[in-house]
Tab-separated table of C-alpha atoms in Angstrom:
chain	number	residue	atom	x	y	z
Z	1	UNK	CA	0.000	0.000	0.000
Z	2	UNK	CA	1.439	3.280	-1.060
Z	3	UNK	CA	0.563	7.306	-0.720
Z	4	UNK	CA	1.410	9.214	-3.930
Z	5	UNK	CA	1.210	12.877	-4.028
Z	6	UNK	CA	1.247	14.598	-7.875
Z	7	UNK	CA	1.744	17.701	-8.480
Z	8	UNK	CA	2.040	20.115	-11.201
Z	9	UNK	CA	5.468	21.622	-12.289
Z	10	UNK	CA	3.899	25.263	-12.445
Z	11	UNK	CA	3.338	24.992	-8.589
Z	12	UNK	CA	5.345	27.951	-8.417
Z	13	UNK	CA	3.656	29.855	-10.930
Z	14	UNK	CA	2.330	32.628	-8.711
Z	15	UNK	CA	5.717	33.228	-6.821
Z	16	UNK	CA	7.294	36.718	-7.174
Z	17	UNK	CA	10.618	35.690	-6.159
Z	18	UNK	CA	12.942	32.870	-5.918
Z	19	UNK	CA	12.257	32.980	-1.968
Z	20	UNK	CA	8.910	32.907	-2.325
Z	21	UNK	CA	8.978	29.703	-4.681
Z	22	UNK	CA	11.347	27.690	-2.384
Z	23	UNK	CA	9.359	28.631	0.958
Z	24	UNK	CA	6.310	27.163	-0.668
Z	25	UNK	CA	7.981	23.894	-1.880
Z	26	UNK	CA	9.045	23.566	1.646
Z	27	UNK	CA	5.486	23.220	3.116
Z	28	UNK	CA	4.247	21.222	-0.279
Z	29	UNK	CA	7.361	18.809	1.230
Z	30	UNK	CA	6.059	19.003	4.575
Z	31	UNK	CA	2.395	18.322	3.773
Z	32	UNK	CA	3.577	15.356	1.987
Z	33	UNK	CA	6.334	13.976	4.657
Z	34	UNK	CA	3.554	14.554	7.503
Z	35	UNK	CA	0.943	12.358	5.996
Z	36	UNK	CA	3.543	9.954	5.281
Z	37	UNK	CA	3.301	9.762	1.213
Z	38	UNK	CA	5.954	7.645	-0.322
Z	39	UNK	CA	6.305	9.220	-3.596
Z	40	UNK	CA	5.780	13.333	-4.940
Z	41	UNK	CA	5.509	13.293	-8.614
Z	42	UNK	CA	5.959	16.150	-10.144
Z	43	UNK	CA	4.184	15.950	-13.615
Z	44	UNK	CA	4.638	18.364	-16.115
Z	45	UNK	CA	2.619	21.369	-17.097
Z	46	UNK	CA	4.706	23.800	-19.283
Z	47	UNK	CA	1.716	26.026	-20.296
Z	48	UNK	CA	1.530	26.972	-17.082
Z	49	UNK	CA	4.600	27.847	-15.564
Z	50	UNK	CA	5.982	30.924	-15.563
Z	51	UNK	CA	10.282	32.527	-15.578
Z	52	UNK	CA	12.870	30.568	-14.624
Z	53	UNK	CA	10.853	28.279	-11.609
Z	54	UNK	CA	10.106	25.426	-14.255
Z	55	UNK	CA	9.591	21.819	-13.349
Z	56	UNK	CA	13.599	21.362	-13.048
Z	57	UNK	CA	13.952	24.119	-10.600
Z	58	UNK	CA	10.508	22.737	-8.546
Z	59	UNK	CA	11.814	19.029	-8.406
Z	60	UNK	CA	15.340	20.350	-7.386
Z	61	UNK	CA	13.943	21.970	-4.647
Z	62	UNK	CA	11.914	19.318	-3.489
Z	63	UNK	CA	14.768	16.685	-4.010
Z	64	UNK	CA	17.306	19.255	-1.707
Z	65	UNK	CA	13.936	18.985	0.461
Z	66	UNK	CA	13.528	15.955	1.177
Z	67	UNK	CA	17.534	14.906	1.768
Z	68	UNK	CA	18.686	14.335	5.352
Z	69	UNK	CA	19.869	17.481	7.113
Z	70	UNK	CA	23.273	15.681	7.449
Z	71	UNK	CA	23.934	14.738	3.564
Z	72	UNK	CA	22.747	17.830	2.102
Z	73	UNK	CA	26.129	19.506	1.788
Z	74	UNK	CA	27.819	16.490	0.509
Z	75	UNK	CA	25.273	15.558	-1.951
Z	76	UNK	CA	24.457	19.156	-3.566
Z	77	UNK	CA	27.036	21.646	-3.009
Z	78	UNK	CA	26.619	25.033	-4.245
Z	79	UNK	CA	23.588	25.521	-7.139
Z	80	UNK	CA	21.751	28.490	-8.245
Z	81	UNK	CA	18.376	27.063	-7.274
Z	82	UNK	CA	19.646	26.253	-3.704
Z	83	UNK	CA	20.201	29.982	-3.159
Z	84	UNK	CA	17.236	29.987	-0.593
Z	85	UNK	CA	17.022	26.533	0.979
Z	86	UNK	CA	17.480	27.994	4.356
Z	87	UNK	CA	14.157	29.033	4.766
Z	88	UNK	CA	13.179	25.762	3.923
Z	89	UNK	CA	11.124	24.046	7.043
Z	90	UNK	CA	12.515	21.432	8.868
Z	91	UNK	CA	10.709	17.813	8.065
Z	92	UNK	CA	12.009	15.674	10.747
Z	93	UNK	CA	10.587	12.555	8.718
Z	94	UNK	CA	10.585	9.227	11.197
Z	95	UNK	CA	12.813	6.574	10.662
Z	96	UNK	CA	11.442	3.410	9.428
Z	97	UNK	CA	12.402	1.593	12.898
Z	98	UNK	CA	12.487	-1.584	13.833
Z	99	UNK	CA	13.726	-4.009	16.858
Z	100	UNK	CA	17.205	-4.188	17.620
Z	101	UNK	CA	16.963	-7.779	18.923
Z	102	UNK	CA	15.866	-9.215	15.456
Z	103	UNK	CA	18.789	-7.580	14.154
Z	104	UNK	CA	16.045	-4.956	11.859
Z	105	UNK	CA	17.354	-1.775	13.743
Z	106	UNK	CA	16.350	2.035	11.514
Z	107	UNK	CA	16.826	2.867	8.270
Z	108	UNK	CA	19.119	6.006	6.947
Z	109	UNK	CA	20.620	7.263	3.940
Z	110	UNK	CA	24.188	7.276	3.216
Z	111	UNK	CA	26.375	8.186	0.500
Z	112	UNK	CA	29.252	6.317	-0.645
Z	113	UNK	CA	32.688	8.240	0.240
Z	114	UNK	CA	34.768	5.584	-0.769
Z	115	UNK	CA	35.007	2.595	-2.622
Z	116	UNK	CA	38.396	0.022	-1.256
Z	117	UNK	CA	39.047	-3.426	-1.943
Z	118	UNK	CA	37.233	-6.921	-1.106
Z	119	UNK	CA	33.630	-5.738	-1.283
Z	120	UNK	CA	34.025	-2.732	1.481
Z	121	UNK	CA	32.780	0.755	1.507
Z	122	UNK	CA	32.944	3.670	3.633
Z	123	UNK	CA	29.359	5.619	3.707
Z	124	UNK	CA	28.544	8.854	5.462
Z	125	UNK	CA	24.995	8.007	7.164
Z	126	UNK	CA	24.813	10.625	9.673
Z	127	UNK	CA	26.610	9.050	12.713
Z	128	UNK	CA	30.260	10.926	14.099
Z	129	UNK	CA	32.153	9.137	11.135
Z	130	UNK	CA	31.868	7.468	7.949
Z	131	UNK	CA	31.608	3.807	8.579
Z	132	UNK	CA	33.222	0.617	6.837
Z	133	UNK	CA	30.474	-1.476	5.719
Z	134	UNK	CA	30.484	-5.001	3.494
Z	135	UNK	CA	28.440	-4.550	0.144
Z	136	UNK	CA	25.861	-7.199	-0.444
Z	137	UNK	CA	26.968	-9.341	-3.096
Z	138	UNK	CA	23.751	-8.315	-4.867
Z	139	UNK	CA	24.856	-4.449	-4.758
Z	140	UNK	CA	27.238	-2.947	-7.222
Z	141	UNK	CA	27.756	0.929	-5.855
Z	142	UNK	CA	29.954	3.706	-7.023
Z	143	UNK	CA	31.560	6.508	-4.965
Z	144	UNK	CA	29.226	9.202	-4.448
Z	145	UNK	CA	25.988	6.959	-4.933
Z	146	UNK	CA	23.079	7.530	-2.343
Z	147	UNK	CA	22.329	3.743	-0.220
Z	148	UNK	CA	20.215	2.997	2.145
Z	149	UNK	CA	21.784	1.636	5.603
Z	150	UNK	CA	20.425	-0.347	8.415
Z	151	UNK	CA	21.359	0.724	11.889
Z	152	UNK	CA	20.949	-1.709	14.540
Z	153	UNK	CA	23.286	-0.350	16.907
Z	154	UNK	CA	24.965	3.091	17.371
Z	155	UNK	CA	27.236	2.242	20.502
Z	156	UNK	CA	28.860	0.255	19.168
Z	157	UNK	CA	28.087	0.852	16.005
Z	158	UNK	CA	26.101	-2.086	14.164
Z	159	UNK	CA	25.022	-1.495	10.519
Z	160	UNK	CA	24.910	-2.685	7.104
Z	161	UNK	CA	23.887	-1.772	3.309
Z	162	UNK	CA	20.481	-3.175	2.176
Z	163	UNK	CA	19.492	-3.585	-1.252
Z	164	UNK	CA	16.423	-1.623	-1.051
Z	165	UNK	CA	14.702	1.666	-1.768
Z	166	UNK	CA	16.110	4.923	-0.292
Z	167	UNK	CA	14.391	5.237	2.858
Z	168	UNK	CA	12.118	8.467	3.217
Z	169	UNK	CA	9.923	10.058	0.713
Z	170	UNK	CA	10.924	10.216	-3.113
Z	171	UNK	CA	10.831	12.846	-5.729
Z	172	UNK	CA	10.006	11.653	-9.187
Z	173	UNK	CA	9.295	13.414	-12.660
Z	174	UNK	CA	7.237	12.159	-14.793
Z	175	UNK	CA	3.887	12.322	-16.866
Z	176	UNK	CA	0.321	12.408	-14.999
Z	177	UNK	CA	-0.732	9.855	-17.030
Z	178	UNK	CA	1.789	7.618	-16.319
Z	179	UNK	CA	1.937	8.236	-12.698
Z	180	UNK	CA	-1.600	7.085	-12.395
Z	181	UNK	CA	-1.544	3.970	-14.599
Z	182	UNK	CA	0.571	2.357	-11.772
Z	183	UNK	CA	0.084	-0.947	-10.670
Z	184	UNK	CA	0.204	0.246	-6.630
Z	185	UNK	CA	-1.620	3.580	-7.816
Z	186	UNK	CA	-4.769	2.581	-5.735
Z	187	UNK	CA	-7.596	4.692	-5.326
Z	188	UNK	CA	-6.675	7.621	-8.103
Z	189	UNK	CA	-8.100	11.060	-6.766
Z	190	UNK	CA	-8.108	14.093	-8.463
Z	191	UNK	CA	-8.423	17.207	-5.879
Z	192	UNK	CA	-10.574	20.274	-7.344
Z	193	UNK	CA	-13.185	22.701	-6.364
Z	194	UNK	CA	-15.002	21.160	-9.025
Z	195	UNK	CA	-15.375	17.879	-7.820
Z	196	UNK	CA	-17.808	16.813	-5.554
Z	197	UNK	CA	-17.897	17.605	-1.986
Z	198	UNK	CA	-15.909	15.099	0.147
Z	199	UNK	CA	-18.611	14.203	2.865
Z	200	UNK	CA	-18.613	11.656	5.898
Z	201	UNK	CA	-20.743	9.211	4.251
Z	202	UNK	CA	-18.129	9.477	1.039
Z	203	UNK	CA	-14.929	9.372	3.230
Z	204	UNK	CA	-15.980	5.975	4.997
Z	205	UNK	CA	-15.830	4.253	1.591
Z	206	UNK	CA	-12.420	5.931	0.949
Z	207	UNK	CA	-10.752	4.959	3.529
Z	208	UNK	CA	-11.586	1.444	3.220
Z	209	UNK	CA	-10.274	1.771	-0.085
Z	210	UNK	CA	-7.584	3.360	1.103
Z	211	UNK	CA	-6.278	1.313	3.801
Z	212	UNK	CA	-6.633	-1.754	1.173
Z	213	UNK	CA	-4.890	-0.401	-2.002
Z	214	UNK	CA	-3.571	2.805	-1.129
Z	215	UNK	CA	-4.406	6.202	-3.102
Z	216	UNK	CA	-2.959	8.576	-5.673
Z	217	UNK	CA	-3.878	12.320	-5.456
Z	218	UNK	CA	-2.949	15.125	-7.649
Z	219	UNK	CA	-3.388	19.073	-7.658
Z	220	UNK	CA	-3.515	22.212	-9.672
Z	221	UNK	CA	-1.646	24.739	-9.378
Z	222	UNK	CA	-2.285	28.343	-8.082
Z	223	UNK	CA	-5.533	29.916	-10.537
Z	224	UNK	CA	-4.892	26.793	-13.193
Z	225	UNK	CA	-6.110	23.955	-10.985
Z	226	UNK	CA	-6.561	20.068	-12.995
Z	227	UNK	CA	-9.280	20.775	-15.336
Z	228	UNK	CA	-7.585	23.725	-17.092
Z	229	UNK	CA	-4.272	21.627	-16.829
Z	230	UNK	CA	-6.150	19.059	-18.348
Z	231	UNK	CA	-8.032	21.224	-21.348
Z	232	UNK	CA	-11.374	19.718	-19.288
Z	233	UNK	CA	-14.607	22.440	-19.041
Z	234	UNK	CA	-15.608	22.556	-15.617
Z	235	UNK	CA	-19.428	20.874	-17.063
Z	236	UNK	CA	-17.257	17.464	-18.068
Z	237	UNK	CA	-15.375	17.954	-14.420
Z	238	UNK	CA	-19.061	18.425	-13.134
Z	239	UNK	CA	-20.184	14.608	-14.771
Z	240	UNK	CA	-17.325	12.920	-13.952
Z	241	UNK	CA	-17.734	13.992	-9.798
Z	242	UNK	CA	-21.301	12.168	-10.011
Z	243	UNK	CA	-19.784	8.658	-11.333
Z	244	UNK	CA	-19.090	6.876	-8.532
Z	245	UNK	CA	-15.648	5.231	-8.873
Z	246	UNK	CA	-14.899	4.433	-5.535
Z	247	UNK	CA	-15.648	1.169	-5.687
Z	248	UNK	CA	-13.817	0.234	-8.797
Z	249	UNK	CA	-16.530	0.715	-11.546
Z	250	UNK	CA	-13.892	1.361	-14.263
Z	251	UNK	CA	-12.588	4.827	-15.875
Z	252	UNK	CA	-14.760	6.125	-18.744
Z	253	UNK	CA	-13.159	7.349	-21.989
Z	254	UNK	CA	-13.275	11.311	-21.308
Z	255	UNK	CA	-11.620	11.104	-17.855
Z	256	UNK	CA	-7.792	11.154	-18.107
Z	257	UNK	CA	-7.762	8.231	-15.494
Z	258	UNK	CA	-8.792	9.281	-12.135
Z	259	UNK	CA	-11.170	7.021	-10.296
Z	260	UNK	CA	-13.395	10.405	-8.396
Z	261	UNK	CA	-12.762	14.383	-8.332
Z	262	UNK	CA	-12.789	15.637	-5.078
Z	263	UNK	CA	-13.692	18.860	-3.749
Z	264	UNK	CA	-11.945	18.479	-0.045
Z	265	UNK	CA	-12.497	22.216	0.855
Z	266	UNK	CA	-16.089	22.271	0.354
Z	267	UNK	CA	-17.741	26.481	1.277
Z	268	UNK	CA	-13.773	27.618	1.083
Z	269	UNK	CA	-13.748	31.353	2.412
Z	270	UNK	CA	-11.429	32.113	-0.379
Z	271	UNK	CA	-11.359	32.925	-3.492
Z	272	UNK	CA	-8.312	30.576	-4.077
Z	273	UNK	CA	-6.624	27.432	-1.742
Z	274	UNK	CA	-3.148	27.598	-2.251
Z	275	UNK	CA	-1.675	23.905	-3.134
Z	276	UNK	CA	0.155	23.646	-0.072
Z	277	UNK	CA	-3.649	24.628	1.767
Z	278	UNK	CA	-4.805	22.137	-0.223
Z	279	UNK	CA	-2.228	19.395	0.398
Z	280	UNK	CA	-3.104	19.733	4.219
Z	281	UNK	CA	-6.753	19.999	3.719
Z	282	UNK	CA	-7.022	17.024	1.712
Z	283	UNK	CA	-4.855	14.674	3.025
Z	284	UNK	CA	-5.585	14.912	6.627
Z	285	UNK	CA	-9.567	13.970	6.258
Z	286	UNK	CA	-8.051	11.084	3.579
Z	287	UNK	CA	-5.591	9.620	6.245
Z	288	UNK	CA	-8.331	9.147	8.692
Z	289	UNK	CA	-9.192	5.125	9.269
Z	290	UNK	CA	-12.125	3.494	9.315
């Protein structure tokens, strides 16, 4: 079961300055580390975006983001779209933890400072010193190379490299309709003041859904939200919201692939939810179990 979060590369559209545009990828990073989603897609929507803060700039951001406090040096150094990252909130994302007797400990992300002979590395991963660690015979890894380590111990120091995904949440590019034709996609909601109001009887059936198969939401971007993204009137948005494809009834031919539109902000009190409003407002009610 997996959380994925999609939004569009003109997030940044309405931002005056690079300051601006980085402070608001911080909370759209938050939002998405707080409701634990495993993957932010940003999908691309060049008619929309505005200057220099294109989808490279927003994913850069987000990547810089979402990298431990204690590799972020090391793994980006000194680039022009970095020139505000301190602003950037703090996400204090939770280790994936485990017990320490079954030999499972946390897992961190390292980077690869040095390659040596007989299968050894040395790999940053946040503790006082780079540590010598054996690599898997499964692994093949290069100096420099991001790797996900499992701490069991810190005094004294007990860890090794897993062949796995980077720990923590991940920051991908790529096209809205691919991101949604997933096979772990789950329950594929499009998030729009168009859609239909998100109500308790509704949210029951979601979160069944939910908690079985997981979920894919996406959002607009500041005054182009999906349907203009998508070249959709708001009538066809209108039709889609009363089909009823909670429950798996199958995707009609004028709907680019999403299973219900959502309004989640239902009677807003402005004129215009910011995406990072909207990232909170949606995904807290769509966490919520049964």
């Amino acid at each position: 079961m997996t959380v994925s979060v999609l939004v569009p590369s003109s997030l940044t559209r309405e931002a005056e300055d690079k300051r601006e545009a980085t402070r608001k990828l911080g909370y759209v990073a938050r939002a998405a580390t707080v409701f634990r989603a495993d993957r932010l897609v940003v999908f691309p929507d060049r008619e929309g975006e505005r200057g220099r803060f294109d989808g490279e700039f927003v994913a850069t951001v987000l990547r810089y983001a979402t990298t431990p406090p204690y590799l972020r040096n090391e793994a980006w150094g000194m680039r022009d779209e970095l020139e505000y990252v301190g602003i950037l909130p703090p996400l204090r994302a939770v280790s994936q933890t485990g017990s320490e007797s079954d030999d499972s400990g946390s897992s961190r992300q390292g980077i690869v400072t040095e390659v040596g002979p007989d299968q050894r590395v040395r790999v940053n991963c946040g503790l006082q010193h780079p540590i010598s660690l054996n690599v898997p015979p499964s692994m093949e890894v290069e100096e420099g190379e991001r790797v996900t380590v499992r701490v069991s111990s810190r005094r004294p120091v007990r860890a090794k490299l897993v062949d796995g995904p980077l720990p923590g949440l991940s920051i991908e590019r790529t096209d809205l309709e691919a991101a949604l034709g997933r096979e772990d996609a789950g329950v594929r909601i499009a998030a729009s003041r168009f859609g239909a109001e998100l109500t308790v009887g509704r949210l029951g059936t979601l979160a069944g859904r939910r908690e079985r198969d997981g979920m894919t939401v996406a959002f607009g971007a500041p005054e182009r939200g999906l349907p203009a993204i998508l070249g959709m009137d708001e009538e066809a948005v209108d039709a889609l919201s009363r089909r009823d494809g909670v429950d798996g009834d199958g995707v009609e031919p004028t709907d680019p692939g999403f299973d219900l539109w959502l309004n989640t902000v239902p009677d807003q009190g402005s004129d215009v939810v910011r995406t990072e409003e909207a990232l909170f407002a949606t995904l807290a009610p769509l966490s919520l179990r049964e």
